[in-house]
């Protein structure tokens, strides 16, 4: 009290609310390299994830997911928080693929990727890819035009703006033991930029034509 401390003078200023974040919302492609991006990872079912340095060397950042010895077979990690991505994934006819780089301790395991509507968890689509190497990086391709068994087909009228990844899907930790997976560079596979020779035959090339002066062009 004042009798103990004596008279004291204090100065203070700039009282502000500090609960906001200057980080931007996560969005595709997810590379873990942006210094202003919120790379929150949301685990469930017994996973534990963090952003670490590439285990294969270098200073680049990647995600590390530990599927514990007590994890469920459906243990997974949402890429971001439950609010999803900043923009929806632009799936369309012929544009149904995503890729992710994976560093797995085992080859031959199933990796599942699930997309959904962040505002409605009943709207989902899931597909799988299989690792082919152990302890090395590889790029897995996930084609949502071929959904996993007993899961919903893709509907282009839906909004898909959230994604979750599942390693060694449907195998629990008690069976597999604790495993550590690294992953990076989660991307939507869009159409390739047009380049010579131009044949108008490639299904994954953007053949947009830009008219001027009174022309009107189309592919026939």
PDB file of N, CA, C and O in Angstrom, residues 20-79:
ATOM      1  N   UNK A  20      -6.246  -9.742 -31.889  1.00  0.00           N
ATOM      2  CA  UNK A  20      -6.315  -9.963 -33.320  1.00  0.00           C
ATOM      3  C   UNK A  20      -5.048 -10.601 -33.857  1.00  0.00           C
ATOM      4  O   UNK A  20      -4.036 -10.704 -33.179  1.00  0.00           O
ATOM      5  N   UNK A  21      -5.099 -11.034 -35.088  1.00  0.00           N
ATOM      6  CA  UNK A  21      -3.946 -11.646 -35.727  1.00  0.00           C
ATOM      7  C   UNK A  21      -3.644 -10.928 -37.024  1.00  0.00           C
ATOM      8  O   UNK A  21      -4.555 -10.539 -37.763  1.00  0.00           O
ATOM      9  N   UNK A  22      -2.377 -10.721 -37.321  1.00  0.00           N
ATOM     10  CA  UNK A  22      -1.973 -10.108 -38.576  1.00  0.00           C
ATOM     11  C   UNK A  22      -1.713 -11.172 -39.641  1.00  0.00           C
ATOM     12  O   UNK A  22      -1.359 -10.834 -40.764  1.00  0.00           O
ATOM     13  N   UNK A  23      -1.867 -12.448 -39.294  1.00  0.00           N
ATOM     14  CA  UNK A  23      -1.621 -13.518 -40.245  1.00  0.00           C
ATOM     15  C   UNK A  23      -2.800 -13.678 -41.202  1.00  0.00           C
ATOM     16  O   UNK A  23      -3.956 -13.534 -40.815  1.00  0.00           O
ATOM     17  N   UNK A  24      -2.498 -13.984 -42.459  1.00  0.00           N
ATOM     18  CA  UNK A  24      -3.550 -14.201 -43.438  1.00  0.00           C
ATOM     19  C   UNK A  24      -4.038 -15.649 -43.382  1.00  0.00           C
ATOM     20  O   UNK A  24      -3.322 -16.549 -42.954  1.00  0.00           O
ATOM     21  N   UNK A  25      -5.262 -15.854 -43.839  1.00  0.00           N
ATOM     22  CA  UNK A  25      -5.872 -17.178 -43.809  1.00  0.00           C
ATOM     23  C   UNK A  25      -5.171 -18.111 -44.789  1.00  0.00           C
ATOM     24  O   UNK A  25      -4.790 -17.713 -45.884  1.00  0.00           O
ATOM     25  N   UNK A  26      -5.024 -19.356 -44.403  1.00  0.00           N
ATOM     26  CA  UNK A  26      -4.359 -20.347 -45.246  1.00  0.00           C
ATOM     27  C   UNK A  26      -5.124 -20.548 -46.548  1.00  0.00           C
ATOM     28  O   UNK A  26      -6.358 -20.431 -46.592  1.00  0.00           O
ATOM     29  N   UNK A  27      -4.391 -20.822 -47.625  1.00  0.00           N
ATOM     30  CA  UNK A  27      -5.013 -21.049 -48.928  1.00  0.00           C
ATOM     31  C   UNK A  27      -4.084 -21.903 -49.780  1.00  0.00           C
ATOM     32  O   UNK A  27      -2.886 -22.015 -49.496  1.00  0.00           O
ATOM     33  N   UNK A  28      -4.628 -22.523 -50.802  1.00  0.00           N
ATOM     34  CA  UNK A  28      -3.812 -23.306 -51.724  1.00  0.00           C
ATOM     35  C   UNK A  28      -3.034 -22.376 -52.649  1.00  0.00           C
ATOM     36  O   UNK A  28      -3.548 -21.324 -53.032  1.00  0.00           O
ATOM     37  N   UNK A  29      -1.804 -22.750 -53.055  1.00  0.00           N
ATOM     38  CA  UNK A  29      -1.046 -23.916 -52.595  1.00  0.00           C
ATOM     39  C   UNK A  29      -0.495 -23.703 -51.193  1.00  0.00           C
ATOM     40  O   UNK A  29      -0.114 -22.587 -50.820  1.00  0.00           O
ATOM     41  N   UNK A  30      -0.434 -24.782 -50.406  1.00  0.00           N
ATOM     42  CA  UNK A  30       0.085 -24.726 -49.038  1.00  0.00           C
ATOM     43  C   UNK A  30       1.542 -25.169 -49.072  1.00  0.00           C
ATOM     44  O   UNK A  30       1.836 -26.345 -49.304  1.00  0.00           O
ATOM     45  N   UNK A  31       2.456 -24.243 -48.828  1.00  0.00           N
ATOM     46  CA  UNK A  31       3.896 -24.522 -48.927  1.00  0.00           C
ATOM     47  C   UNK A  31       4.636 -24.394 -47.604  1.00  0.00           C
ATOM     48  O   UNK A  31       5.797 -24.785 -47.513  1.00  0.00           O
ATOM     49  N   UNK A  32       3.992 -23.814 -46.593  1.00  0.00           N
ATOM     50  CA  UNK A  32       4.580 -23.593 -45.265  1.00  0.00           C
ATOM     51  C   UNK A  32       5.763 -22.618 -45.287  1.00  0.00           C
ATOM     52  O   UNK A  32       6.536 -22.564 -44.349  1.00  0.00           O
ATOM     53  N   UNK A  33       5.884 -21.851 -46.358  1.00  0.00           N
ATOM     54  CA  UNK A  33       7.001 -20.913 -46.473  1.00  0.00           C
ATOM     55  C   UNK A  33       6.591 -19.463 -46.251  1.00  0.00           C
ATOM     56  O   UNK A  33       7.442 -18.607 -46.046  1.00  0.00           O
ATOM     57  N   UNK A  34       5.305 -19.158 -46.316  1.00  0.00           N
ATOM     58  CA  UNK A  34       4.864 -17.773 -46.171  1.00  0.00           C
ATOM     59  C   UNK A  34       5.009 -17.291 -44.733  1.00  0.00           C
ATOM     60  O   UNK A  34       4.529 -17.925 -43.799  1.00  0.00           O
ATOM     61  N   UNK A  35       5.653 -16.171 -44.548  1.00  0.00           N
ATOM     62  CA  UNK A  35       5.895 -15.650 -43.189  1.00  0.00           C
ATOM     63  C   UNK A  35       4.674 -14.952 -42.607  1.00  0.00           C
ATOM     64  O   UNK A  35       4.642 -14.683 -41.413  1.00  0.00           O
ATOM     65  N   UNK A  36       3.665 -14.673 -43.428  1.00  0.00           N
ATOM     66  CA  UNK A  36       2.479 -13.980 -42.936  1.00  0.00           C
ATOM     67  C   UNK A  36       1.221 -14.842 -43.031  1.00  0.00           C
ATOM     68  O   UNK A  36       0.109 -14.337 -42.933  1.00  0.00           O
ATOM     69  N   UNK A  37       1.398 -16.148 -43.224  1.00  0.00           N
ATOM     70  CA  UNK A  37       0.259 -17.068 -43.364  1.00  0.00           C
ATOM     71  C   UNK A  37       0.056 -17.852 -42.071  1.00  0.00           C
ATOM     72  O   UNK A  37       1.016 -18.293 -41.439  1.00  0.00           O
ATOM     73  N   UNK A  38      -1.191 -18.024 -41.687  1.00  0.00           N
ATOM     74  CA  UNK A  38      -1.526 -18.808 -40.493  1.00  0.00           C
ATOM     75  C   UNK A  38      -1.547 -20.291 -40.865  1.00  0.00           C
ATOM     76  O   UNK A  38      -2.520 -20.798 -41.417  1.00  0.00           O
ATOM     77  N   UNK A  39      -0.447 -20.979 -40.572  1.00  0.00           N
ATOM     78  CA  UNK A  39      -0.324 -22.403 -40.913  1.00  0.00           C
ATOM     79  C   UNK A  39      -0.784 -23.290 -39.754  1.00  0.00           C
ATOM     80  O   UNK A  39      -0.160 -24.313 -39.450  1.00  0.00           O
ATOM     81  N   UNK A  40      -1.881 -22.944 -39.129  1.00  0.00           N
ATOM     82  CA  UNK A  40      -2.473 -23.803 -38.116  1.00  0.00           C
ATOM     83  C   UNK A  40      -2.787 -25.171 -38.718  1.00  0.00           C
ATOM     84  O   UNK A  40      -3.266 -25.270 -39.854  1.00  0.00           O
ATOM     85  N   UNK A  41      -2.502 -26.243 -37.977  1.00  0.00           N
ATOM     86  CA  UNK A  41      -2.856 -27.602 -38.377  1.00  0.00           C
ATOM     87  C   UNK A  41      -3.745 -28.181 -37.286  1.00  0.00           C
ATOM     88  O   UNK A  41      -3.393 -28.132 -36.104  1.00  0.00           O
ATOM     89  N   UNK A  42      -4.890 -28.720 -37.661  1.00  0.00           N
ATOM     90  CA  UNK A  42      -5.879 -29.178 -36.691  1.00  0.00           C
ATOM     91  C   UNK A  42      -5.951 -30.705 -36.723  1.00  0.00           C
ATOM     92  O   UNK A  42      -6.446 -31.292 -37.691  1.00  0.00           O
ATOM     93  N   UNK A  43      -5.445 -31.327 -35.673  1.00  0.00           N
ATOM     94  CA  UNK A  43      -5.373 -32.792 -35.608  1.00  0.00           C
ATOM     95  C   UNK A  43      -6.606 -33.393 -34.938  1.00  0.00           C
ATOM     96  O   UNK A  43      -7.278 -32.750 -34.129  1.00  0.00           O
ATOM     97  N   UNK A  44      -6.865 -34.663 -35.266  1.00  0.00           N
ATOM     98  CA  UNK A  44      -7.947 -35.398 -34.613  1.00  0.00           C
ATOM     99  C   UNK A  44      -7.633 -36.890 -34.673  1.00  0.00           C
ATOM    100  O   UNK A  44      -6.838 -37.339 -35.504  1.00  0.00           O
ATOM    101  N   UNK A  45      -8.201 -37.651 -33.765  1.00  0.00           N
ATOM    102  CA  UNK A  45      -8.065 -39.104 -33.775  1.00  0.00           C
ATOM    103  C   UNK A  45      -6.750 -39.641 -33.261  1.00  0.00           C
ATOM    104  O   UNK A  45      -6.481 -40.833 -33.373  1.00  0.00           O
ATOM    105  N   UNK A  46      -5.883 -38.763 -32.719  1.00  0.00           N
ATOM    106  CA  UNK A  46      -4.616 -39.246 -32.176  1.00  0.00           C
ATOM    107  C   UNK A  46      -3.389 -38.763 -32.914  1.00  0.00           C
ATOM    108  O   UNK A  46      -2.274 -39.187 -32.610  1.00  0.00           O
ATOM    109  N   UNK A  47      -3.559 -37.861 -33.896  1.00  0.00           N
ATOM    110  CA  UNK A  47      -2.417 -37.268 -34.591  1.00  0.00           C
ATOM    111  C   UNK A  47      -1.851 -36.090 -33.812  1.00  0.00           C
ATOM    112  O   UNK A  47      -2.548 -35.463 -33.011  1.00  0.00           O
ATOM    113  N   UNK A  48      -0.595 -35.754 -34.106  1.00  0.00           N
ATOM    114  CA  UNK A  48       0.033 -34.553 -33.564  1.00  0.00           C
ATOM    115  C   UNK A  48       0.911 -33.942 -34.641  1.00  0.00           C
ATOM    116  O   UNK A  48       1.850 -34.584 -35.115  1.00  0.00           O
ATOM    117  N   UNK A  49       0.599 -32.712 -35.057  1.00  0.00           N
ATOM    118  CA  UNK A  49       1.293 -32.104 -36.194  1.00  0.00           C
ATOM    119  C   UNK A  49       1.942 -30.781 -35.821  1.00  0.00           C
ATOM    120  O   UNK A  49       1.491 -30.066 -34.936  1.00  0.00           O
ATOM    121  N   UNK A  50       3.001 -30.449 -36.558  1.00  0.00           N
ATOM    122  CA  UNK A  50       3.715 -29.190 -36.385  1.00  0.00           C
ATOM    123  C   UNK A  50       4.436 -28.857 -37.675  1.00  0.00           C
ATOM    124  O   UNK A  50       4.556 -29.693 -38.569  1.00  0.00           O
ATOM    125  N   UNK A  51       4.926 -27.619 -37.780  1.00  0.00           N
ATOM    126  CA  UNK A  51       5.713 -27.193 -38.943  1.00  0.00           C
ATOM    127  C   UNK A  51       7.180 -27.229 -38.554  1.00  0.00           C
ATOM    128  O   UNK A  51       7.583 -26.641 -37.546  1.00  0.00           O
ATOM    129  N   UNK A  52       7.979 -27.954 -39.344  1.00  0.00           N
ATOM    130  CA  UNK A  52       9.384 -28.188 -39.006  1.00  0.00           C
ATOM    131  C   UNK A  52      10.255 -27.987 -40.253  1.00  0.00           C
ATOM    132  O   UNK A  52       9.757 -27.731 -41.345  1.00  0.00           O
ATOM    133  N   UNK A  53      11.559 -28.146 -40.074  1.00  0.00           N
ATOM    134  CA  UNK A  53      12.497 -28.088 -41.191  1.00  0.00           C
ATOM    135  C   UNK A  53      12.507 -29.425 -41.936  1.00  0.00           C
ATOM    136  O   UNK A  53      12.374 -30.488 -41.333  1.00  0.00           O
ATOM    137  N   UNK A  54      12.664 -29.374 -43.226  1.00  0.00           N
ATOM    138  CA  UNK A  54      12.668 -30.559 -44.091  1.00  0.00           C
ATOM    139  C   UNK A  54      13.628 -31.631 -43.558  1.00  0.00           C
ATOM    140  O   UNK A  54      14.815 -31.373 -43.385  1.00  0.00           O
ATOM    141  N   UNK A  55      13.137 -32.865 -43.304  1.00  0.00           N
ATOM    142  CA  UNK A  55      14.006 -33.913 -42.769  1.00  0.00           C
ATOM    143  C   UNK A  55      15.058 -34.388 -43.773  1.00  0.00           C
ATOM    144  O   UNK A  55      16.042 -35.029 -43.386  1.00  0.00           O
ATOM    145  N   UNK A  56      14.860 -34.087 -45.053  1.00  0.00           N
ATOM    146  CA  UNK A  56      15.816 -34.519 -46.071  1.00  0.00           C
ATOM    147  C   UNK A  56      16.941 -33.514 -46.272  1.00  0.00           C
ATOM    148  O   UNK A  56      17.817 -33.721 -47.105  1.00  0.00           O
ATOM    149  N   UNK A  57      16.936 -32.436 -45.478  1.00  0.00           N
ATOM    150  CA  UNK A  57      17.972 -31.425 -45.596  1.00  0.00           C
ATOM    151  C   UNK A  57      17.430 -30.129 -46.170  1.00  0.00           C
ATOM    152  O   UNK A  57      16.351 -30.087 -46.751  1.00  0.00           O
ATOM    153  N   UNK A  58      18.203 -29.056 -46.005  1.00  0.00           N
ATOM    154  CA  UNK A  58      17.753 -27.756 -46.462  1.00  0.00           C
ATOM    155  C   UNK A  58      17.054 -27.003 -45.358  1.00  0.00           C
ATOM    156  O   UNK A  58      16.834 -27.516 -44.251  1.00  0.00           O
ATOM    157  N   UNK A  59      16.669 -25.773 -45.662  1.00  0.00           N
ATOM    158  CA  UNK A  59      16.048 -24.915 -44.655  1.00  0.00           C
ATOM    159  C   UNK A  59      14.564 -24.711 -44.896  1.00  0.00           C
ATOM    160  O   UNK A  59      13.914 -23.968 -44.165  1.00  0.00           O
ATOM    161  N   UNK A  60      13.997 -25.350 -45.925  1.00  0.00           N
ATOM    162  CA  UNK A  60      12.578 -25.182 -46.214  1.00  0.00           C
ATOM    163  C   UNK A  60      11.721 -25.823 -45.136  1.00  0.00           C
ATOM    164  O   UNK A  60      12.119 -26.766 -44.460  1.00  0.00           O
ATOM    165  N   UNK A  61      10.515 -25.297 -44.992  1.00  0.00           N
ATOM    166  CA  UNK A  61       9.591 -25.769 -43.965  1.00  0.00           C
ATOM    167  C   UNK A  61       8.581 -26.757 -44.536  1.00  0.00           C
ATOM    168  O   UNK A  61       8.124 -26.623 -45.676  1.00  0.00           O
ATOM    169  N   UNK A  62       8.242 -27.752 -43.739  1.00  0.00           N
ATOM    170  CA  UNK A  62       7.266 -28.772 -44.122  1.00  0.00           C
ATOM    171  C   UNK A  62       6.415 -29.101 -42.897  1.00  0.00           C
ATOM    172  O   UNK A  62       6.735 -28.707 -41.778  1.00  0.00           O
ATOM    173  N   UNK A  63       5.346 -29.828 -43.109  1.00  0.00           N
ATOM    174  CA  UNK A  63       4.520 -30.294 -41.994  1.00  0.00           C
ATOM    175  C   UNK A  63       5.013 -31.664 -41.527  1.00  0.00           C
ATOM    176  O   UNK A  63       5.416 -32.502 -42.333  1.00  0.00           O
ATOM    177  N   UNK A  64       4.987 -31.860 -40.228  1.00  0.00           N
ATOM    178  CA  UNK A  64       5.345 -33.136 -39.618  1.00  0.00           C
ATOM    179  C   UNK A  64       4.127 -33.652 -38.851  1.00  0.00           C
ATOM    180  O   UNK A  64       3.581 -32.946 -38.006  1.00  0.00           O
ATOM    181  N   UNK A  65       3.696 -34.861 -39.176  1.00  0.00           N
ATOM    182  CA  UNK A  65       2.541 -35.453 -38.507  1.00  0.00           C
ATOM    183  C   UNK A  65       2.948 -36.770 -37.855  1.00  0.00           C
ATOM    184  O   UNK A  65       3.447 -37.666 -38.536  1.00  0.00           O
ATOM    185  N   UNK A  66       2.749 -36.863 -36.561  1.00  0.00           N
ATOM    186  CA  UNK A  66       2.998 -38.100 -35.825  1.00  0.00           C
ATOM    187  C   UNK A  66       1.651 -38.795 -35.594  1.00  0.00           C
ATOM    188  O   UNK A  66       0.757 -38.234 -34.957  1.00  0.00           O
ATOM    189  N   UNK A  67       1.518 -39.994 -36.149  1.00  0.00           N
ATOM    190  CA  UNK A  67       0.345 -40.821 -35.871  1.00  0.00           C
ATOM    191  C   UNK A  67       0.736 -41.748 -34.732  1.00  0.00           C
ATOM    192  O   UNK A  67       1.543 -42.655 -34.897  1.00  0.00           O
ATOM    193  N   UNK A  68       0.189 -41.477 -33.563  1.00  0.00           N
ATOM    194  CA  UNK A  68       0.646 -42.127 -32.334  1.00  0.00           C
ATOM    195  C   UNK A  68       0.260 -43.597 -32.271  1.00  0.00           C
ATOM    196  O   UNK A  68      -0.555 -44.088 -33.060  1.00  0.00           O
ATOM    197  N   UNK A  69       0.836 -44.292 -31.316  1.00  0.00           N
ATOM    198  CA  UNK A  69       0.547 -45.720 -31.139  1.00  0.00           C
ATOM    199  C   UNK A  69      -0.862 -45.961 -30.613  1.00  0.00           C
ATOM    200  O   UNK A  69      -1.335 -47.095 -30.592  1.00  0.00           O
ATOM    201  N   UNK A  70      -1.539 -44.889 -30.191  1.00  0.00           N
ATOM    202  CA  UNK A  70      -2.925 -45.014 -29.719  1.00  0.00           C
ATOM    203  C   UNK A  70      -3.904 -44.362 -30.694  1.00  0.00           C
ATOM    204  O   UNK A  70      -5.088 -44.225 -30.383  1.00  0.00           O
ATOM    205  N   UNK A  71      -3.424 -43.967 -31.881  1.00  0.00           N
ATOM    206  CA  UNK A  71      -4.266 -43.253 -32.839  1.00  0.00           C
ATOM    207  C   UNK A  71      -5.328 -44.167 -33.444  1.00  0.00           C
ATOM    208  O   UNK A  71      -5.138 -45.385 -33.582  1.00  0.00           O
ATOM    209  N   UNK A  72      -6.439 -43.556 -33.818  1.00  0.00           N
ATOM    210  CA  UNK A  72      -7.493 -44.273 -34.525  1.00  0.00           C
ATOM    211  C   UNK A  72      -7.076 -44.503 -35.979  1.00  0.00           C
ATOM    212  O   UNK A  72      -6.205 -43.816 -36.506  1.00  0.00           O
ATOM    213  N   UNK A  73      -7.735 -45.459 -36.631  1.00  0.00           N
ATOM    214  CA  UNK A  73      -7.458 -45.670 -38.041  1.00  0.00           C
ATOM    215  C   UNK A  73      -7.799 -44.452 -38.876  1.00  0.00           C
ATOM    216  O   UNK A  73      -7.203 -44.214 -39.933  1.00  0.00           O
ATOM    217  N   UNK A  74      -8.782 -43.658 -38.405  1.00  0.00           N
ATOM    218  CA  UNK A  74      -9.224 -42.470 -39.133  1.00  0.00           C
ATOM    219  C   UNK A  74      -8.523 -41.195 -38.646  1.00  0.00           C
ATOM    220  O   UNK A  74      -8.946 -40.083 -39.005  1.00  0.00           O
ATOM    221  N   UNK A  75      -7.456 -41.336 -37.876  1.00  0.00           N
ATOM    222  CA  UNK A  75      -6.731 -40.154 -37.404  1.00  0.00           C
ATOM    223  C   UNK A  75      -6.266 -39.325 -38.600  1.00  0.00           C
ATOM    224  O   UNK A  75      -5.747 -39.861 -39.588  1.00  0.00           O
ATOM    225  N   UNK A  76      -6.451 -38.027 -38.509  1.00  0.00           N
ATOM    226  CA  UNK A  76      -6.087 -37.163 -39.624  1.00  0.00           C
ATOM    227  C   UNK A  76      -5.716 -35.771 -39.167  1.00  0.00           C
ATOM    228  O   UNK A  76      -5.689 -35.460 -37.975  1.00  0.00           O
ATOM    229  N   UNK A  77      -5.429 -34.924 -40.145  1.00  0.00           N
ATOM    230  CA  UNK A  77      -5.020 -33.548 -39.876  1.00  0.00           C
ATOM    231  C   UNK A  77      -5.701 -32.626 -40.876  1.00  0.00           C
ATOM    232  O   UNK A  77      -5.549 -32.806 -42.094  1.00  0.00           O
ATOM    233  N   UNK A  78      -6.447 -31.661 -40.361  1.00  0.00           N
ATOM    234  CA  UNK A  78      -7.039 -30.644 -41.224  1.00  0.00           C
ATOM    235  C   UNK A  78      -5.975 -29.612 -41.573  1.00  0.00           C
ATOM    236  O   UNK A  78      -5.247 -29.133 -40.701  1.00  0.00           O
ATOM    237  N   UNK A  79      -5.885 -29.282 -42.847  1.00  0.00           N
ATOM    238  CA  UNK A  79      -4.882 -28.341 -43.337  1.00  0.00           C
ATOM    239  C   UNK A  79      -5.406 -26.936 -43.094  1.00  0.00           C
ATOM    240  O   UNK A  79      -6.126 -26.357 -43.917  1.00  0.00           O
TER     241      UNK A  79
END
